[in-house]
Coordinates of C-alpha atoms in Angstrom, one line a residue:
Chain I
M164 CA -47.6 -44.6 -120.7
H165 CA -47.2 -41.6 -118.5
P166 CA -45.6 -38.7 -120.5
L167 CA -43.3 -37.9 -117.5
F168 CA -42.1 -41.5 -117.5
L169 CA -41.3 -41.4 -121.2
F170 CA -39.5 -38.1 -120.8
L171 CA -37.4 -39.3 -117.9
S172 CA -36.6 -42.6 -119.6
F173 CA -35.5 -40.7 -122.7
V174 CA -33.2 -38.4 -120.8
A175 CA -31.9 -41.3 -118.7
L176 CA -31.0 -43.3 -121.7
L177 CA -29.5 -40.3 -123.5
S178 CA -27.4 -39.2 -120.6
A179 CA -26.3 -42.8 -119.9
L180 CA -25.1 -43.1 -123.5
G181 CA -23.4 -39.8 -123.0
V182 CA -21.4 -41.2 -120.0
V183 CA -20.0 -43.9 -122.3
F184 CA -19.5 -42.0 -125.5
T185 CA -18.1 -38.6 -124.4
K186 CA -14.4 -38.2 -124.7
N187 CA -13.8 -36.0 -121.7
P188 CA -14.0 -37.8 -118.3
V189 CA -15.4 -34.7 -116.5
H190 CA -18.3 -34.6 -119.0
S191 CA -18.8 -38.3 -118.3
V192 CA -19.2 -37.6 -114.6
L193 CA -21.6 -34.8 -115.3
F194 CA -23.7 -37.0 -117.6
L195 CA -23.7 -39.7 -114.8
I196 CA -25.0 -37.1 -112.4
L197 CA -27.8 -36.3 -114.8
T198 CA -28.6 -40.0 -115.1
F199 CA -28.9 -40.3 -111.3
F200 CA -31.3 -37.4 -111.3
T201 CA -33.6 -39.0 -113.9
I202 CA -33.4 -42.3 -111.9
S203 CA -34.5 -40.3 -108.8
G204 CA -37.4 -39.0 -110.9
H205 CA -38.3 -42.6 -111.7
Y206 CA -38.3 -43.4 -108.0
L207 CA -40.6 -40.4 -107.4
L208 CA -43.0 -41.8 -110.0
L209 CA -42.9 -45.1 -108.3
N210 CA -43.9 -43.4 -105.0
A211 CA -40.5 -44.0 -103.4
Q212 CA -39.7 -40.6 -102.0
F213 CA -37.2 -41.7 -99.5
L214 CA -35.2 -43.6 -102.1
A215 CA -35.3 -40.7 -104.5
A216 CA -34.0 -38.3 -101.9
V217 CA -31.3 -40.7 -100.6
N218 CA -30.2 -41.4 -104.2
I219 CA -29.6 -37.7 -104.8
I220 CA -27.8 -37.2 -101.4
I221 CA -25.6 -40.2 -101.6
Y222 CA -24.9 -40.7 -105.3
A223 CA -25.2 -37.3 -106.8
G224 CA -24.2 -35.4 -103.8
A225 CA -21.4 -37.3 -102.3
I226 CA -20.0 -40.1 -104.4
M227 CA -20.0 -38.2 -107.7
V228 CA -18.3 -35.3 -106.0
L229 CA -15.5 -37.7 -105.0
F230 CA -15.4 -39.0 -108.6
L231 CA -15.1 -35.4 -109.9
F232 CA -12.5 -34.7 -107.3
V233 CA -10.3 -37.5 -108.3
I234 CA -10.7 -36.9 -112.0
M235 CA -9.9 -33.2 -111.6
F236 CA -6.7 -34.2 -109.8
L237 CA -5.7 -36.6 -112.5
N238 CA -6.5 -34.0 -115.2
L239 CA -7.2 -36.7 -117.8
N240 CA -7.8 -35.6 -121.4
E241 CA -7.7 -37.1 -124.9
L242 CA -3.9 -36.6 -125.1
T243 CA -3.0 -38.5 -121.9
E244 CA -5.6 -41.2 -122.3
P245 CA -3.8 -44.5 -123.0
Q246 CA -4.8 -46.2 -126.2
K247 CA -6.1 -49.7 -125.7
P248 CA -5.2 -52.5 -128.2
A249 CA -8.0 -53.7 -130.5
L250 CA -8.1 -57.1 -128.8
A251 CA -9.0 -55.5 -125.5
K252 CA -11.8 -53.5 -127.2
I253 CA -13.2 -56.6 -128.8
A254 CA -13.0 -58.6 -125.6
A255 CA -14.8 -55.8 -123.7
A256 CA -17.5 -55.6 -126.3
I257 CA -18.1 -59.4 -126.2
A258 CA -18.2 -59.4 -122.3
G259 CA -20.5 -56.4 -122.2
G260 CA -22.8 -57.8 -124.8
S261 CA -23.1 -61.2 -123.0
L262 CA -23.9 -59.4 -119.8
L263 CA -26.7 -57.5 -121.6
L264 CA -27.9 -60.8 -123.0
I265 CA -28.0 -62.5 -119.6
L266 CA -29.8 -59.5 -118.0
V267 CA -32.4 -59.4 -120.7
A268 CA -32.9 -63.2 -120.5
A269 CA -33.2 -63.1 -116.7
L270 CA -35.5 -60.1 -116.5
K271 CA -37.8 -60.6 -119.5
D272 CA -40.4 -62.8 -117.7
I273 CA -40.5 -61.0 -114.4
V274 CA -43.9 -60.0 -113.2
P275 CA -43.8 -56.9 -110.9
T276 CA -45.5 -57.1 -107.5
G277 CA -49.0 -55.9 -107.7
A278 CA -49.3 -56.3 -111.5
V279 CA -51.5 -59.4 -111.0
T280 CA -54.7 -58.4 -109.4
G281 CA -55.3 -60.1 -106.1
T282 CA -51.8 -60.0 -104.8
A283 CA -51.3 -57.7 -101.8
F284 CA -49.2 -54.7 -102.6
N285 CA -48.7 -51.7 -100.3
S286 CA -48.4 -48.6 -102.5
Q287 CA -47.1 -46.6 -99.5
I288 CA -44.1 -48.8 -98.9
G289 CA -41.7 -46.2 -100.4
M290 CA -42.7 -43.5 -97.9
V291 CA -40.2 -42.8 -95.1
D292 CA -42.2 -44.0 -92.1
Q293 CA -43.4 -47.2 -93.8
L294 CA -39.9 -48.0 -95.1
G295 CA -38.5 -47.4 -91.6
L296 CA -41.0 -49.7 -90.0
K297 CA -40.1 -52.4 -92.5
L298 CA -36.4 -52.0 -92.0
Y299 CA -36.7 -52.1 -88.2
T300 CA -39.0 -55.1 -88.1
D301 CA -38.4 -57.5 -91.0
F302 CA -34.8 -56.6 -91.8
L303 CA -33.5 -55.6 -88.4
L304 CA -30.4 -57.8 -88.4
P305 CA -29.0 -56.9 -91.9
F306 CA -29.8 -53.2 -91.2
E307 CA -27.9 -53.2 -87.9
L308 CA -25.0 -55.1 -89.4
A309 CA -24.7 -52.6 -92.2
S310 CA -24.8 -49.7 -89.8
V311 CA -22.1 -51.3 -87.7
L312 CA -20.0 -51.6 -90.9
F313 CA -20.5 -47.9 -91.6
L314 CA -19.6 -47.0 -88.1
I315 CA -16.3 -49.0 -88.4
A316 CA -15.5 -47.3 -91.7
M317 CA -16.2 -43.9 -90.1
V318 CA -14.0 -44.6 -87.0
G319 CA -11.3 -45.8 -89.5
A320 CA -11.5 -42.5 -91.4
V321 CA -11.2 -40.5 -88.2
M322 CA -8.2 -42.6 -87.1
L323 CA -6.5 -42.0 -90.4
G324 CA -7.1 -38.3 -90.1
K325 CA -5.7 -38.1 -86.6
R326 CA -2.1 -36.8 -86.3
E327 CA 0.3 -39.5 -85.2
T328 CA 2.6 -38.8 -82.2
G329 CA 5.6 -36.8 -83.2
E330 CA 4.3 -35.9 -86.6
R331 CA 4.4 -32.2 -87.1
N332 CA 4.4 -30.6 -90.5
F333 CA 3.9 -27.0 -89.6
Chain G
M110 CA -58.6 -9.2 -114.6
I111 CA -56.3 -11.7 -116.4
E112 CA -57.0 -15.3 -115.5
L113 CA -54.0 -17.4 -114.6
P114 CA -55.4 -20.9 -114.7
A115 CA -52.1 -22.7 -114.2
L116 CA -51.3 -20.7 -111.1
G117 CA -52.8 -21.7 -107.8
W118 CA -52.2 -20.1 -104.4
Q119 CA -49.2 -22.3 -103.9
S120 CA -47.5 -21.0 -107.1
I121 CA -47.9 -17.4 -105.8
V122 CA -46.3 -18.4 -102.6
I123 CA -43.4 -20.0 -104.5
F124 CA -43.0 -16.9 -106.6
V125 CA -43.0 -14.7 -103.5
V126 CA -40.5 -16.9 -101.8
F127 CA -38.3 -16.7 -104.9
A128 CA -38.6 -13.0 -105.1
L129 CA -37.9 -12.6 -101.4
S130 CA -34.8 -14.8 -101.5
L131 CA -33.4 -12.6 -104.3
L132 CA -34.3 -9.4 -102.6
I133 CA -32.8 -10.4 -99.3
A134 CA -29.7 -11.7 -101.0
T135 CA -29.4 -8.3 -102.8
Y136 CA -29.6 -6.4 -99.6
C137 CA -27.2 -8.8 -97.9
T138 CA -24.5 -7.3 -100.0
Y139 CA -25.4 -3.9 -98.6
A140 CA -25.8 -5.2 -95.1
E141 CA -22.4 -6.9 -95.3
R142 CA -20.7 -3.6 -96.1
V143 CA -22.6 -1.6 -93.5
I144 CA -21.9 -4.2 -90.8
A145 CA -18.2 -4.4 -91.8
A146 CA -18.1 -0.6 -91.6
F147 CA -19.7 -0.7 -88.2
L148 CA -17.4 -3.3 -86.8
Q149 CA -14.3 -1.6 -88.2
D150 CA -15.5 1.9 -87.1
R151 CA -15.8 3.2 -90.7
V152 CA -18.6 5.0 -92.5
G153 CA -19.4 2.4 -95.2
P154 CA -21.5 2.9 -98.3
D155 CA -23.4 6.2 -98.0
R156 CA -23.2 7.7 -101.5
A157 CA -25.9 5.9 -103.6
G158 CA -29.3 7.0 -102.4
P159 CA -30.3 7.7 -98.8
Y160 CA -28.0 5.8 -96.4
G161 CA -26.5 4.2 -99.5
L162 CA -29.6 2.1 -99.9
L163 CA -29.2 2.0 -103.7
Q164 CA -25.7 0.6 -103.5
P165 CA -26.8 -2.9 -104.6
L166 CA -28.4 -1.4 -107.7
A167 CA -25.2 0.4 -108.5
D168 CA -23.3 -2.8 -108.0
A169 CA -25.6 -4.7 -110.3
V170 CA -25.2 -2.1 -113.0
K171 CA -21.5 -2.4 -112.6
M172 CA -21.6 -6.2 -112.8
F173 CA -23.8 -6.3 -115.9
T174 CA -21.8 -3.8 -117.9
K175 CA -18.3 -5.2 -117.2
E176 CA -16.4 -7.0 -119.9
E177 CA -17.3 -10.7 -120.2
F178 CA -14.0 -12.5 -120.2
F179 CA -13.3 -16.1 -121.2
P180 CA -9.8 -17.3 -120.3
G181 CA -7.8 -19.1 -122.9
G182 CA -8.2 -22.9 -122.9
A183 CA -11.3 -22.7 -120.7
N184 CA -14.1 -25.2 -121.3
K185 CA -16.7 -22.6 -122.6
V186 CA -19.8 -24.6 -121.8
L187 CA -18.9 -25.6 -118.3
F188 CA -17.5 -22.1 -117.6
V189 CA -21.0 -20.8 -118.1
V190 CA -22.7 -23.7 -116.5
G191 CA -20.8 -23.4 -113.2
P192 CA -22.3 -20.1 -111.9
C193 CA -25.7 -21.1 -113.2
L194 CA -25.6 -24.3 -111.2
A195 CA -24.4 -22.4 -108.1
M196 CA -27.4 -20.1 -108.4
I197 CA -30.0 -22.8 -109.2
T198 CA -29.0 -25.1 -106.3
A199 CA -29.0 -22.1 -103.9
L200 CA -32.5 -21.1 -104.9
M201 CA -33.9 -24.7 -104.9
S202 CA -33.8 -25.3 -101.2
S203 CA -36.1 -22.6 -100.1
A204 CA -39.0 -24.5 -101.7
V205 CA -39.7 -26.6 -98.6
I206 CA -39.1 -24.1 -95.9
P207 CA -42.3 -23.1 -94.0
F208 CA -42.4 -19.3 -93.8
G209 CA -45.7 -19.3 -92.0
N210 CA -48.7 -21.3 -90.8
T211 CA -52.0 -21.6 -92.7
M212 CA -53.8 -18.7 -94.2
S213 CA -57.5 -19.3 -94.7
F214 CA -60.1 -17.3 -96.7
G215 CA -63.5 -18.8 -96.4
N216 CA -63.1 -22.4 -97.4
N217 CA -59.7 -21.9 -99.1
A218 CA -56.7 -22.6 -97.0
F219 CA -53.1 -22.6 -98.0
F220 CA -49.7 -22.9 -96.4
L221 CA -47.1 -20.1 -96.5
Q222 CA -44.7 -22.7 -97.8
G223 CA -43.6 -23.6 -101.3
I224 CA -44.3 -27.3 -101.2
E225 CA -45.2 -29.4 -98.1
V226 CA -43.5 -32.8 -98.5
N227 CA -42.8 -35.4 -95.9
I228 CA -39.1 -35.5 -97.0
G229 CA -38.5 -31.8 -96.5
M230 CA -35.3 -32.2 -94.4
L231 CA -33.9 -34.7 -96.9
W232 CA -34.6 -32.3 -99.8
I233 CA -32.7 -29.5 -98.0
F234 CA -29.8 -31.9 -97.3
G235 CA -29.8 -33.2 -100.9
V236 CA -29.8 -29.7 -102.4
V237 CA -27.1 -28.5 -100.0
S238 CA -24.9 -31.4 -101.1
L239 CA -25.4 -30.5 -104.7
G240 CA -24.3 -26.9 -104.1
V241 CA -20.6 -27.8 -104.4
Y242 CA -21.0 -28.7 -108.1
G243 CA -21.3 -25.0 -109.2
V244 CA -18.0 -24.2 -107.5
M245 CA -16.2 -27.4 -108.7
I246 CA -17.3 -27.1 -112.3
G247 CA -16.5 -23.4 -112.5
G248 CA -13.1 -23.9 -110.9
W249 CA -12.2 -26.7 -113.2
A250 CA -13.5 -25.1 -116.4
S251 CA -11.5 -22.0 -115.8
N252 CA -8.2 -23.8 -116.7
N253 CA -6.3 -22.0 -114.0
K254 CA -4.3 -23.7 -111.2
F255 CA -5.6 -21.5 -108.5
S256 CA -9.2 -22.0 -109.6
L257 CA -8.6 -25.8 -109.6
L258 CA -7.1 -25.7 -106.1
G259 CA -10.1 -23.7 -104.9
A260 CA -12.5 -26.2 -106.5
I261 CA -10.8 -29.2 -105.0
R262 CA -10.7 -27.5 -101.6
A263 CA -14.5 -26.8 -101.9
A264 CA -15.2 -30.4 -102.7
S265 CA -13.3 -31.9 -99.8
Q266 CA -14.5 -29.2 -97.4
N267 CA -18.2 -29.7 -98.3
I268 CA -18.0 -33.5 -98.2
S269 CA -16.3 -33.5 -94.8
Y270 CA -18.7 -31.0 -93.2
E271 CA -21.8 -32.6 -94.8
L272 CA -21.2 -35.7 -92.6
A273 CA -21.3 -33.8 -89.3
M274 CA -24.2 -31.7 -90.5
G275 CA -26.2 -34.7 -91.5
M276 CA -25.6 -36.4 -88.1
S277 CA -26.5 -33.3 -86.2
L278 CA -29.8 -33.3 -88.2
I279 CA -30.4 -36.9 -87.2
A280 CA -30.6 -35.9 -83.5
V281 CA -33.3 -33.4 -84.4
L282 CA -35.1 -36.1 -86.3
M283 CA -34.9 -38.4 -83.3
I284 CA -36.8 -35.9 -81.1
S285 CA -39.3 -34.8 -83.8
G286 CA -40.0 -38.2 -85.5
T287 CA -40.7 -36.6 -88.8
L288 CA -38.8 -35.2 -91.8
S289 CA -41.5 -32.6 -92.7
L290 CA -40.2 -29.2 -91.8
R291 CA -43.8 -28.0 -91.2
E292 CA -44.4 -30.7 -88.7
I293 CA -41.1 -30.0 -86.9
T294 CA -42.1 -26.4 -86.6
L295 CA -45.6 -27.1 -85.3
Q296 CA -44.1 -29.5 -82.7
Q297 CA -42.1 -26.7 -81.2
S298 CA -45.2 -24.9 -80.0
V299 CA -48.3 -26.6 -78.9
A300 CA -51.4 -24.8 -77.7
G301 CA -51.9 -24.9 -73.9
E302 CA -48.5 -26.6 -73.3
W303 CA -45.2 -25.3 -72.1
Q304 CA -43.2 -26.4 -75.2
M305 CA -39.6 -25.5 -75.7
W306 CA -37.9 -24.7 -79.0
N307 CA -35.5 -27.4 -80.2
I308 CA -32.5 -25.2 -79.2
V309 CA -33.2 -26.1 -75.6
K310 CA -33.2 -29.8 -76.3
Q311 CA -30.4 -29.7 -78.8
P312 CA -27.8 -27.1 -77.8
L313 CA -24.8 -29.3 -78.9
G314 CA -26.5 -30.3 -82.1
F315 CA -27.2 -26.7 -82.9
I316 CA -23.6 -25.7 -82.4
I317 CA -22.4 -28.5 -84.7
F318 CA -25.0 -27.5 -87.3
L319 CA -24.0 -23.8 -87.1
V320 CA -20.3 -24.6 -87.6
C321 CA -21.1 -26.9 -90.5
A322 CA -23.4 -24.2 -92.0
F323 CA -20.5 -21.8 -92.1
A324 CA -18.4 -24.4 -93.9
E325 CA -21.1 -25.3 -96.3
T326 CA -21.8 -21.7 -97.3
N327 CA -18.0 -21.1 -97.7
R328 CA -18.1 -18.2 -95.3
T329 CA -15.2 -17.0 -93.2
P330 CA -13.6 -18.6 -91.1
F331 CA -14.1 -21.5 -93.6
D332 CA -13.8 -19.6 -96.9
L333 CA -10.8 -21.6 -98.1
P334 CA -12.2 -22.3 -101.6
E335 CA -11.8 -18.6 -102.4
C336 CA -9.1 -17.6 -99.8
E337 CA -7.6 -14.6 -101.6
T338 CA -4.4 -14.6 -99.6
E339 CA -3.4 -18.0 -101.0
L340 CA -5.4 -18.6 -104.1
V341 CA -5.9 -15.0 -105.6
G342 CA -9.7 -15.6 -105.7
G343 CA -10.0 -19.3 -105.5
Y344 CA -12.6 -20.9 -107.8
H345 CA -13.8 -17.6 -109.2
T346 CA -10.3 -16.1 -110.0
E347 CA -11.1 -16.1 -113.8
Y348 CA -14.7 -15.0 -113.5
S349 CA -15.8 -11.5 -114.4
S350 CA -19.0 -9.5 -114.9
M351 CA -22.3 -11.1 -114.0
K352 CA -20.9 -14.7 -113.9
L353 CA -18.8 -13.6 -110.9
G354 CA -21.9 -11.8 -109.7
L355 CA -23.9 -15.0 -109.7
Y356 CA -21.3 -16.8 -107.6
L357 CA -21.2 -14.0 -105.0
F358 CA -25.0 -13.7 -105.1
S359 CA -25.5 -17.5 -104.6
E360 CA -23.4 -17.3 -101.5
Y361 CA -25.9 -14.8 -100.0
V362 CA -28.9 -16.9 -101.1
N363 CA -27.2 -19.8 -99.4
I364 CA -26.8 -17.8 -96.2
F365 CA -30.4 -16.9 -96.3
V366 CA -31.5 -20.5 -96.8
V367 CA -29.3 -21.9 -94.1
S368 CA -30.5 -19.2 -91.7
A369 CA -34.1 -20.1 -92.5
V370 CA -33.3 -23.8 -91.9
M371 CA -31.7 -23.0 -88.6
S372 CA -34.7 -20.9 -87.5
V373 CA -37.0 -23.7 -88.5
L374 CA -35.1 -26.6 -86.9
Y375 CA -33.9 -25.0 -83.7
F376 CA -35.6 -21.7 -83.1
G377 CA -39.3 -22.6 -83.6
G378 CA -39.7 -21.4 -87.2
F379 CA -42.8 -19.3 -87.5
N380 CA -43.8 -19.7 -83.9
F381 CA -43.5 -16.9 -81.4
P382 CA -44.2 -16.9 -77.7
F383 CA -47.8 -16.7 -76.5
Q384 CA -49.2 -16.9 -80.0
Y385 CA -52.2 -19.1 -79.0
E386 CA -53.0 -16.8 -76.1
L387 CA -52.9 -13.8 -78.4
R388 CA -55.2 -15.5 -80.9
D389 CA -57.7 -16.5 -78.1
W390 CA -57.5 -12.9 -76.8
F391 CA -58.5 -11.6 -80.3
V392 CA -61.3 -14.1 -80.6
N393 CA -62.7 -13.8 -77.0
S394 CA -62.1 -10.2 -76.0
Q395 CA -62.1 -8.4 -79.3
G396 CA -64.8 -10.5 -81.0
W397 CA -62.8 -11.4 -84.1
E398 CA -63.6 -14.4 -86.2
L399 CA -61.3 -17.4 -85.6
N400 CA -60.1 -17.3 -89.2
S401 CA -59.0 -13.7 -89.3
A402 CA -57.4 -14.0 -85.9
Q403 CA -55.5 -17.1 -87.2
N404 CA -54.5 -15.2 -90.4
L405 CA -53.1 -12.3 -88.3
I406 CA -51.1 -14.7 -86.1
T407 CA -49.8 -16.4 -89.3
L408 CA -48.7 -13.1 -90.7
M409 CA -47.0 -12.2 -87.4
G410 CA -45.3 -15.6 -87.4
A411 CA -44.0 -14.9 -90.9
V412 CA -42.6 -11.6 -89.7
G413 CA -41.1 -13.5 -86.8
I414 CA -39.3 -16.1 -88.9
F415 CA -37.9 -13.4 -91.0
L416 CA -36.6 -11.5 -87.9
K417 CA -34.9 -14.8 -86.8
I418 CA -33.4 -15.2 -90.3
F419 CA -32.1 -11.6 -90.2
A420 CA -30.6 -12.2 -86.8
F421 CA -28.7 -15.2 -88.2
I422 CA -27.6 -13.3 -91.3
F423 CA -26.2 -10.6 -89.0
F424 CA -24.5 -13.4 -87.0
F425 CA -22.9 -14.7 -90.2
M426 CA -21.5 -11.3 -91.0
W427 CA -20.4 -10.6 -87.5
I428 CA -18.3 -13.7 -87.5
R429 CA -16.9 -12.9 -90.9
W430 CA -15.5 -9.6 -89.7
T431 CA -14.3 -11.0 -86.4
L432 CA -12.6 -14.3 -86.9
P433 CA -9.5 -15.0 -89.0
R434 CA -9.5 -17.8 -91.5
F435 CA -8.6 -21.4 -90.6
R436 CA -5.6 -23.1 -92.0
Y437 CA -6.5 -26.0 -94.3
D438 CA -5.2 -28.8 -92.1
Q439 CA -7.0 -27.2 -89.1
L440 CA -10.2 -27.1 -91.1
M441 CA -10.0 -30.8 -91.9
R442 CA -9.0 -31.8 -88.4
L443 CA -11.9 -29.8 -86.9
G444 CA -14.3 -31.5 -89.3
W445 CA -13.1 -35.1 -89.0
T446 CA -11.7 -35.4 -85.5
I447 CA -13.9 -33.0 -83.5
L448 CA -17.2 -32.4 -85.2
I449 CA -18.0 -35.9 -86.4
P450 CA -17.3 -37.6 -83.0
L451 CA -19.2 -34.8 -81.3
A452 CA -22.1 -35.4 -83.6
V453 CA -22.1 -39.1 -82.9
F454 CA -21.9 -38.4 -79.1
N455 CA -24.9 -36.0 -79.6
I456 CA -26.9 -38.8 -81.2
V457 CA -26.1 -41.2 -78.4
L458 CA -26.9 -38.5 -75.8
T459 CA -30.2 -37.6 -77.4
G460 CA -31.1 -41.3 -77.6
A461 CA -30.3 -41.8 -73.9
L462 CA -32.3 -38.7 -73.0
I463 CA -35.3 -39.9 -75.0
L464 CA -35.0 -43.4 -73.5
F465 CA -35.1 -42.0 -69.9
G466 CA -37.9 -39.6 -70.8
V467 CA -36.0 -36.4 -70.1
I468 CA -37.0 -34.8 -73.5

């Protein structure tokens, strides 16, 4: 296996464990950001440059900033963290464990595209131009629907930000 | 001669770009004072060295020798990580900026650019969006209410203005059809054609980008994260010695990078008027080889882009000493209800102009 792949996987797993096991929520968020970076590294190894860049911009650059923002406001720490009853912890462990089991069972026999010789696989599909062509030909309708959804969300945000008539705080 | 097997030409370019960003950021601190003095009709720094040129050095010595202070109850690790992150993210983005065209020596040719990737613009955008972490982490780890307020302001300000910035970039993308900054630069000047810089095609997009650039670099009139009249010093209230230095320094590196991005995207990057005519004149009338003429043009282009960058840096400082600071609600309203709708309008307008073949 590629040494870079091993290194990235190692860091990804370690930081993902860090997200769960660290006590401080701010540290959790920072570990999660590190995890996103290693996942972007994996995307780069898989020749998916666009996905790698967008993963950084959206997840590490925007969503995690919002996470951090909220957590800083709440100022959570060990003292204020509510103690969960043992029953809830056991139930969570069982639920999480069975999810892991289902995922492993579902994914263990999967053959990746291109692994079997003879199947057509375009190694350039992760590049920006190829991905764009694919999105605008084969997946045009879902793509446009998603963009309309985003536009609506954005208009909603602007509407919420607008000052209502008569409202004057300063 | 010592052999450096791991270093190719490209690594030398990367190292030079790195050194230049630091040097320019250093002298930005000097330029800021000189320009402030000029605008306020004062003398400015003139004691250290001729014309005060050694002032940045004196500042550095002061910064390094000051007491290193950790506030009580601060998160020690993150308190140190904050300024480091601010500096790292500031320095990372200059990797993809083309500072010049190709240099060729015999059969070897290399770009005056750190790395040429076809996601250059996305890289810049990604790194810019990461820049806020340094401020946020530092402000939170200080365990100070003013720092925390500064950090939270920085976060909401950056997220709000990133949206408009990204959408003004999309309009540039629509006319260029590529994410590679080198390609975008080359498209703005084609041999034998009357080709305009992108500023002519994208005046509205440029203004939106410029306003967002001020907000993303936390410069006046958008310097609310530090805002000394309300928050003492904002996110860096508790910082001292070189950790504070890194924060201030990273701001200047960011200004340099953002100026470079604006030069590349809207002002033709390393192109200058009549460059192809000049090259042909060297080749035809002066009997130069094509390669050496091209190299000379490349070097002149590199000087050109730096002149454009310096002009933008001057503009940043000019604005700082001219305009007062926005109030926080004004800042948010400008971002969400003016800039974002304008950016969407700019995208629609650009699309229509492309559709009807105007640009």
